Amino acid sequence: MADVDFHLECIDCGARYDPNQVIYTCSRCSGLLSVEYNFSSLPEDLDQTWKKRTLSVWRYRELLPIGRIENKVSLGEGGTSLNECLRLSEEIGLKNLYVKNEGENPTGSFKDRGMTVGVTKAVELGMTKVACASTGNTSASLAAYAARAGIECIVLIPSGKVAFGKLTQAIIHGAKVIQIRGNFDEALRIVRKICHSHPIYLLNSLNPFRLEGQKTAAFEIRDQLDGRIPNKIVVPVGNAGNISALWKGFVELRELGLTDKAPQMIGIQAEGAAPIADSLKKKLRRVRFVDNPETVATAIRIGSPVNWKKAVRAVKESQGLVEKVSDAEILEAQKLLAQQEGLFVEPASAASIAGLIKLTRMGVIGKDELVVCILTGHGLKDPNIILRRCPRPIEVEASEDAVINVIMPEEKQAVKIAGS
Ligand SMILES: Cc1ncc(COP(=O)(O)O)c(C=O)c1O
Ligand SMILES: [Zn+2]
């Protein structure tokens, strides 16, 4: 018997599905699916039960759609730090700014929260092959969790557009890595078709079980802020799964009576890949996809976000918004965060900081508001971008003099004058 009572539900027509069925979208209307729980079956003292466990994805197991906790495929995901940013706050004129450093996850991105649940589900369903399309982090994470579970992993990536670190992760974990001559959106279209017609389990964020793992970042934020709920959550948006997952987490906390507040969800896209930001600004009823997305933040180089409907609902229900930032703003924010706060994130993650700066300047984010930015992935995944932009180290002779000359050239001059 399952520890938790849940089912799958179409977000458009409400059709219900057995969660032990391999299904990704509604077979009646093709709508996205969501995992829904029977809250009345949950223990009353949920909050106390959670507090006794270490901060991690599985602390919140009562709200995770897994048959038995013993089945979990885990690498110690979640429990990432929430850092108050005093120097950055001062720089941009805020008073209560925190960043959730998801780069601390086992493979260096928030994707691990989803994959621990998604791969556990794959094993429960008896699947022996898993697959995804990826801009990099999903493939790194899926490859690691598949290795942990002892199952086969296939990943499709856009040729030449995946950061070096992420590619090496997928390779070392033994995934079958296939580069396609096309972009992420095309890779996803292909892998969806293959998983539909073969016994291979799809683990893109279209898979509702993955988003269940990702929602735990919302639960952790509340716990780390001693029960407070931020006024604003700022998160980079690509395929739009994470913003939807975080919002689901906050909604569940409210439905469970663990808070009466909810944050405004603020999504940030890169200018060259901003279908949701552009469509919302134009007040379109459907998101108009972008054919050739382009940005230095390769993780969010996505033109046709599959979860757009969930994301738009999250933004509207929370009275939030989606903004876009330029590549130059992203790279500037990456440097600022690294040099003011000691946090090195990849460009896609820095998009949330770039968005934060832009929206604070515009007055959309108020000085006194409690703001949490999600830093989605570690900077070491994409070192090439830094080496291309920042000055290389200075090379000198192996002598004390030569080094002093570089670190304090004025002093050397002064010593010379004094001795002459
Ligand atoms: C580092 C990073 N940030 C943000 C995102 C965007 O997340 P989502 O596709 O769920 O919107 C991704 C997705 O690959 C990512 O790897
Ligand atoms: Zn439906």
XYZ file of C-alpha atoms and ligand atoms in Angstrom:
437
model
C 0.000 0.000 0.000
C 1.221 3.495 -0.831
C 2.266 5.764 2.057
C 0.640 8.779 0.343
C -2.741 9.089 -1.398
C -2.459 10.880 -4.778
C -3.526 10.803 -8.428
C -2.732 12.559 -11.720
C -5.079 15.273 -12.993
C -5.267 17.213 -16.256
C -4.887 20.946 -15.615
C -7.287 21.739 -18.474
C -10.170 19.247 -18.453
C -9.758 17.762 -14.970
C -9.543 14.137 -16.192
C -8.001 11.876 -13.559
C -5.386 9.208 -14.130
C -3.895 6.371 -12.148
C -0.386 7.437 -11.090
C 0.878 3.928 -11.776
C 0.287 4.409 -15.474
C 3.042 5.663 -17.809
C 1.450 8.877 -19.076
C 2.786 12.411 -19.548
C -0.139 14.419 -20.948
C -3.925 14.058 -20.882
C -5.134 11.412 -23.331
C -8.443 13.274 -23.719
C -7.240 16.833 -24.442
C -3.380 16.686 -24.457
C -3.289 19.018 -21.441
C -0.461 19.025 -18.909
C -0.840 16.720 -15.916
C -0.422 17.607 -12.279
C -0.037 15.393 -9.192
C -2.849 16.005 -6.691
C -2.986 14.716 -3.109
C -5.706 13.767 -0.732
C -4.749 16.175 2.047
C -7.242 14.617 4.476
C -5.109 11.470 4.521
C -2.103 13.421 5.822
C -1.042 13.413 9.490
C -2.168 16.466 11.513
C 1.254 17.374 12.893
C 2.949 17.489 9.503
C 5.041 20.538 10.317
C 6.426 18.952 13.498
C 7.166 15.711 11.655
C 9.082 17.643 8.975
C 11.091 19.612 11.539
C 12.480 16.386 13.040
C 14.105 15.471 9.714
C 17.137 17.063 8.044
C 16.469 19.745 5.462
C 16.276 17.886 2.133
C 13.855 16.914 -0.621
C 12.784 13.814 1.306
C 12.021 15.751 4.509
C 8.694 16.420 2.769
C 8.001 12.806 1.769
C 4.291 13.059 2.740
C 3.856 15.385 -0.246
C 5.909 13.357 -2.703
C 4.189 10.904 -5.074
C 6.177 7.792 -4.286
C 4.705 4.471 -3.234
C 7.228 3.660 -0.532
C 10.010 5.823 0.838
C 12.360 2.810 0.893
C 12.298 2.906 -2.918
C 13.917 6.315 -3.192
C 16.879 6.808 -5.519
C 18.831 9.493 -3.748
C 22.184 11.277 -3.832
C 21.444 13.656 -0.941
C 19.569 16.333 -2.884
C 18.013 19.500 -1.476
C 18.920 21.153 1.813
C 20.676 23.916 -0.116
C 21.642 27.088 1.703
C 19.612 30.274 1.743
C 22.112 33.114 1.899
C 21.295 36.624 3.006
C 23.060 39.020 0.614
C 24.011 42.151 2.553
C 26.569 43.541 0.134
C 24.485 42.897 -2.956
C 21.390 44.301 -1.201
C 23.224 47.518 -0.489
C 24.518 47.723 -4.040
C 21.052 47.464 -5.558
C 19.069 49.170 -2.816
C 17.159 46.340 -1.138
C 16.891 45.435 2.534
C 15.808 41.791 2.653
C 17.430 39.858 -0.136
C 18.210 36.137 0.022
C 19.470 33.705 -2.601
C 18.784 29.964 -2.609
C 21.927 28.299 -3.869
C 20.708 25.335 -5.860
C 24.196 24.816 -7.251
C 24.891 22.932 -3.989
C 22.835 19.971 -5.192
C 24.726 16.721 -6.001
C 25.154 17.405 -9.723
C 25.217 21.184 -9.294
C 21.692 22.233 -10.218
C 18.073 22.250 -9.006
C 17.297 19.463 -11.471
C 18.419 16.930 -8.856
C 15.341 17.710 -6.763
C 13.191 16.578 -9.659
C 15.331 13.659 -10.720
C 15.437 11.976 -7.315
C 11.640 11.751 -7.495
C 11.432 11.141 -11.263
C 13.970 8.328 -11.341
C 12.439 6.761 -8.223
C 9.142 6.796 -10.102
C 10.761 5.245 -13.184
C 12.055 2.364 -11.060
C 8.679 1.933 -9.335
C 7.031 1.728 -12.747
C 9.498 -0.992 -13.736
C 11.198 1.096 -16.424
C 14.790 0.170 -17.249
C 15.511 3.020 -19.675
C 15.103 6.739 -19.113
C 15.568 9.629 -21.544
C 15.442 13.398 -21.826
C 16.181 16.311 -24.117
C 18.390 18.812 -22.399
C 20.112 22.175 -22.500
C 22.671 20.491 -20.215
C 21.675 20.307 -16.573
C 18.817 17.866 -17.031
C 21.127 15.453 -18.845
C 23.821 15.761 -16.158
C 21.295 15.093 -13.439
C 19.404 12.293 -15.180
C 22.674 10.556 -16.077
C 23.766 10.598 -12.420
C 20.453 9.348 -11.006
C 20.138 6.672 -13.686
C 23.631 5.467 -12.758
C 22.601 5.440 -9.095
C 19.543 3.348 -9.973
C 21.468 1.059 -12.330
C 19.300 1.830 -15.353
C 20.077 2.984 -18.882
C 20.062 6.688 -19.770
C 19.701 8.361 -23.159
C 20.054 12.127 -23.604
C 19.496 14.349 -26.623
C 21.282 17.690 -26.652
C 21.564 20.548 -29.145
C 24.928 20.189 -30.861
C 27.530 22.733 -29.736
C 25.149 24.542 -27.388
C 25.652 22.691 -24.121
C 28.120 24.027 -21.541
C 31.269 21.967 -21.289
C 30.875 20.949 -17.632
C 27.381 19.588 -18.157
C 28.377 17.548 -21.179
C 31.266 15.938 -19.299
C 28.916 15.035 -16.433
C 26.521 13.188 -18.750
C 29.441 11.372 -20.389
C 31.177 10.242 -17.185
C 27.926 8.901 -15.726
C 27.664 6.612 -18.735
C 24.671 8.104 -20.528
C 24.228 7.576 -24.244
C 24.680 11.197 -25.330
C 23.281 12.108 -28.738
C 23.923 15.568 -30.166
C 21.308 16.649 -32.662
C 21.825 19.266 -35.343
C 19.025 21.395 -34.027
C 17.924 23.227 -30.890
C 16.463 22.038 -27.581
C 12.874 22.351 -28.768
C 13.570 19.980 -31.663
C 15.377 17.550 -29.367
C 12.384 17.501 -27.027
C 9.966 16.880 -29.884
C 12.016 13.850 -30.981
C 12.499 12.356 -27.534
C 8.784 12.721 -26.726
C 7.908 10.737 -29.831
C 10.473 8.028 -29.077
C 9.314 7.645 -25.469
C 5.721 7.422 -26.672
C 6.445 4.495 -28.980
C 9.149 2.653 -26.968
C 9.484 1.436 -23.383
C 11.635 4.420 -22.412
C 10.596 6.735 -19.573
C 10.595 10.463 -20.365
C 12.113 12.650 -17.677
C 11.757 16.165 -19.023
C 9.782 18.615 -16.920
C 6.689 17.611 -18.859
C 6.783 14.653 -16.474
C 4.652 15.787 -13.510
C 6.563 13.667 -10.991
C 9.738 15.628 -11.599
C 8.044 18.891 -10.721
C 6.941 17.366 -7.411
C 10.575 17.059 -6.367
C 11.309 20.592 -7.524
C 8.463 22.093 -5.462
C 10.355 21.171 -2.277
C 12.548 24.267 -2.746
C 9.435 26.284 -1.766
C 8.991 24.190 1.396
C 12.652 24.652 2.291
C 12.465 28.430 1.820
C 9.581 28.653 4.316
C 11.466 26.487 6.806
C 14.705 28.439 6.373
C 12.870 31.731 6.915
C 11.250 30.359 10.122
C 7.790 30.272 8.609
C 7.943 33.564 6.718
C 6.909 33.594 3.056
C 8.808 35.957 0.718
C 6.971 38.782 -1.019
C 8.699 37.844 -4.246
C 10.416 34.782 -5.687
C 12.642 35.519 -8.679
C 13.487 32.554 -10.901
C 15.012 32.071 -14.357
C 12.636 30.534 -16.874
C 13.408 28.171 -19.749
C 10.988 25.295 -20.256
C 8.983 26.884 -17.404
C 8.849 23.813 -15.175
C 10.626 25.228 -12.171
C 8.528 28.358 -11.759
C 5.423 26.157 -11.974
C 6.838 23.707 -9.428
C 7.793 26.415 -6.934
C 4.347 27.972 -7.169
C 2.713 24.565 -6.611
C 4.817 24.198 -3.472
C 3.675 27.541 -2.066
C 0.037 26.829 -2.955
C 0.184 23.482 -1.149
C 1.604 25.132 1.970
C -1.368 27.509 1.940
C -3.872 24.736 1.289
C -2.441 22.779 4.202
C -2.891 25.788 6.473
C 0.856 26.066 7.069
C 0.748 29.695 5.936
C -1.878 32.175 4.797
C 0.489 33.975 2.435
C 1.871 33.343 -1.040
C 4.704 35.055 -2.901
C 4.462 36.818 -6.236
C 6.240 34.679 -8.812
C 8.660 36.593 -11.017
C 10.096 34.739 -13.994
C 13.140 35.983 -15.876
C 13.932 35.060 -19.471
C 16.835 35.990 -21.736
C 15.982 38.556 -24.412
C 16.713 36.162 -27.289
C 14.571 33.414 -25.757
C 11.669 35.220 -24.133
C 8.422 33.762 -25.511
C 6.542 34.006 -22.208
C 7.770 37.500 -21.262
C 6.945 38.833 -24.741
C 3.540 37.161 -24.971
C 2.467 38.345 -21.521
C 3.582 41.899 -22.283
C 1.492 41.796 -25.463
C -1.406 40.324 -23.445
C -1.689 37.359 -25.832
C -3.975 34.526 -24.712
C -1.483 31.850 -25.774
C 2.289 32.034 -25.644
C 3.792 32.683 -29.072
C 6.857 30.502 -29.477
C 10.254 31.756 -30.690
C 11.750 29.823 -33.627
C 15.455 30.442 -33.182
C 16.129 31.167 -29.516
C 19.575 32.552 -28.766
C 21.328 33.561 -25.549
C 24.627 33.194 -23.749
C 22.614 31.519 -20.961
C 22.411 28.206 -22.823
C 20.388 26.532 -20.041
C 17.413 28.768 -20.856
C 17.903 28.858 -24.627
C 14.365 27.574 -25.211
C 11.804 28.928 -27.666
C 8.816 26.626 -27.032
C 8.453 26.128 -23.272
C 6.276 23.034 -22.761
C 5.068 24.140 -19.346
C 4.003 27.613 -20.461
C 0.400 27.088 -19.389
C 1.334 26.092 -15.840
C 3.808 28.972 -15.665
C 1.358 31.591 -16.940
C -1.182 30.383 -14.362
C 1.435 30.622 -11.617
C 2.290 34.168 -12.639
C -1.333 35.280 -12.956
C -2.569 33.595 -9.759
C 0.312 35.069 -7.792
C 0.007 38.495 -9.428
C 3.560 38.162 -10.581
C 5.174 38.837 -13.940
C 7.784 37.668 -16.433
C 10.588 40.054 -17.431
C 13.448 39.660 -19.875
C 17.108 40.672 -19.595
C 19.926 41.054 -22.110
C 22.992 38.805 -22.289
C 25.134 41.758 -21.206
C 22.956 42.250 -18.109
C 23.183 38.521 -17.325
C 26.987 38.459 -17.519
C 27.297 41.632 -15.471
C 25.029 40.162 -12.786
C 27.077 36.946 -12.764
C 30.238 38.936 -12.036
C 28.545 41.095 -9.427
C 27.238 38.087 -7.488
C 30.615 36.356 -7.642
C 32.530 39.437 -6.507
C 30.077 40.857 -3.953
C 28.826 37.650 -2.391
C 31.291 34.878 -3.259
C 28.663 32.934 -5.178
C 29.611 31.601 -8.599
C 26.600 30.689 -10.701
C 26.094 29.853 -14.338
C 24.664 32.524 -16.688
C 21.079 31.194 -16.578
C 21.072 31.536 -12.801
C 22.518 35.020 -13.016
C 19.473 35.930 -15.117
C 17.449 36.013 -11.905
C 19.903 38.537 -10.404
C 19.890 40.606 -13.613
C 16.077 40.599 -13.494
C 16.121 41.552 -9.833
C 18.353 44.545 -10.555
C 16.211 45.665 -13.489
C 12.924 45.344 -11.596
C 14.285 47.085 -8.502
C 15.421 50.011 -10.663
C 11.974 50.102 -12.258
C 10.363 50.179 -8.795
C 8.518 46.888 -9.376
C 10.374 45.320 -6.458
C 10.068 47.470 -3.344
C 13.039 48.249 -1.074
C 11.470 46.685 2.027
C 10.191 43.542 0.368
C 11.459 40.111 1.342
C 12.899 38.726 -1.895
C 14.341 35.298 -2.658
C 16.212 34.691 -5.907
C 16.703 31.110 -7.032
C 20.276 30.446 -8.178
C 19.578 27.404 -10.284
C 23.015 26.070 -11.262
C 26.704 26.195 -10.359
C 29.130 28.430 -12.249
C 31.712 25.687 -12.770
C 29.394 24.057 -15.262
C 30.200 26.758 -17.788
C 33.796 27.945 -17.212
C 34.454 28.811 -20.862
C 32.216 31.845 -20.764
C 34.354 33.300 -17.955
C 37.649 32.606 -19.703
C 36.324 34.295 -22.828
C 35.274 37.457 -20.962
C 37.594 38.005 -18.032
C 41.305 38.874 -18.165
C 43.660 35.871 -18.116
C 46.131 35.569 -15.205
C 49.352 37.578 -15.607
C 52.439 35.409 -16.154
C 55.772 36.511 -14.622
C 59.264 35.143 -13.858
C 59.491 32.911 -10.773
C 60.894 35.612 -8.484
C 59.665 37.601 -5.489
C 60.475 40.836 -7.268
C 58.411 39.984 -10.299
C 55.387 39.111 -8.133
C 55.696 42.252 -5.998
C 55.893 44.273 -9.181
C 52.491 42.949 -10.175
C 50.712 43.214 -6.832
C 52.041 46.604 -5.745
C 53.934 48.314 -8.525
C 53.866 51.718 -6.719
C 55.557 50.257 -3.654
C 58.373 48.850 -5.750
C 58.940 52.253 -7.234
C 58.994 53.803 -3.744
C 61.599 51.280 -2.491
C 63.775 52.026 -5.513
C 63.614 55.778 -4.924
C 64.376 55.384 -1.191
C 67.421 53.197 -1.980
C 68.776 55.249 -4.854
C 20.609 26.519 -14.618
C 19.204 26.536 -15.099
N 18.434 27.568 -14.771
C 17.143 27.650 -15.173
C 16.591 26.673 -15.966
C 15.178 26.826 -16.404
O 14.311 25.947 -15.742
P 12.947 25.556 -16.415
O 13.269 24.878 -17.713
O 12.291 24.643 -15.443
O 12.199 26.828 -16.622
C 17.354 25.580 -16.353
C 16.806 24.536 -17.230
O 17.504 23.797 -17.857
C 18.695 25.505 -15.888
O 19.481 24.483 -16.217
Zn -7.442 16.949 -20.339
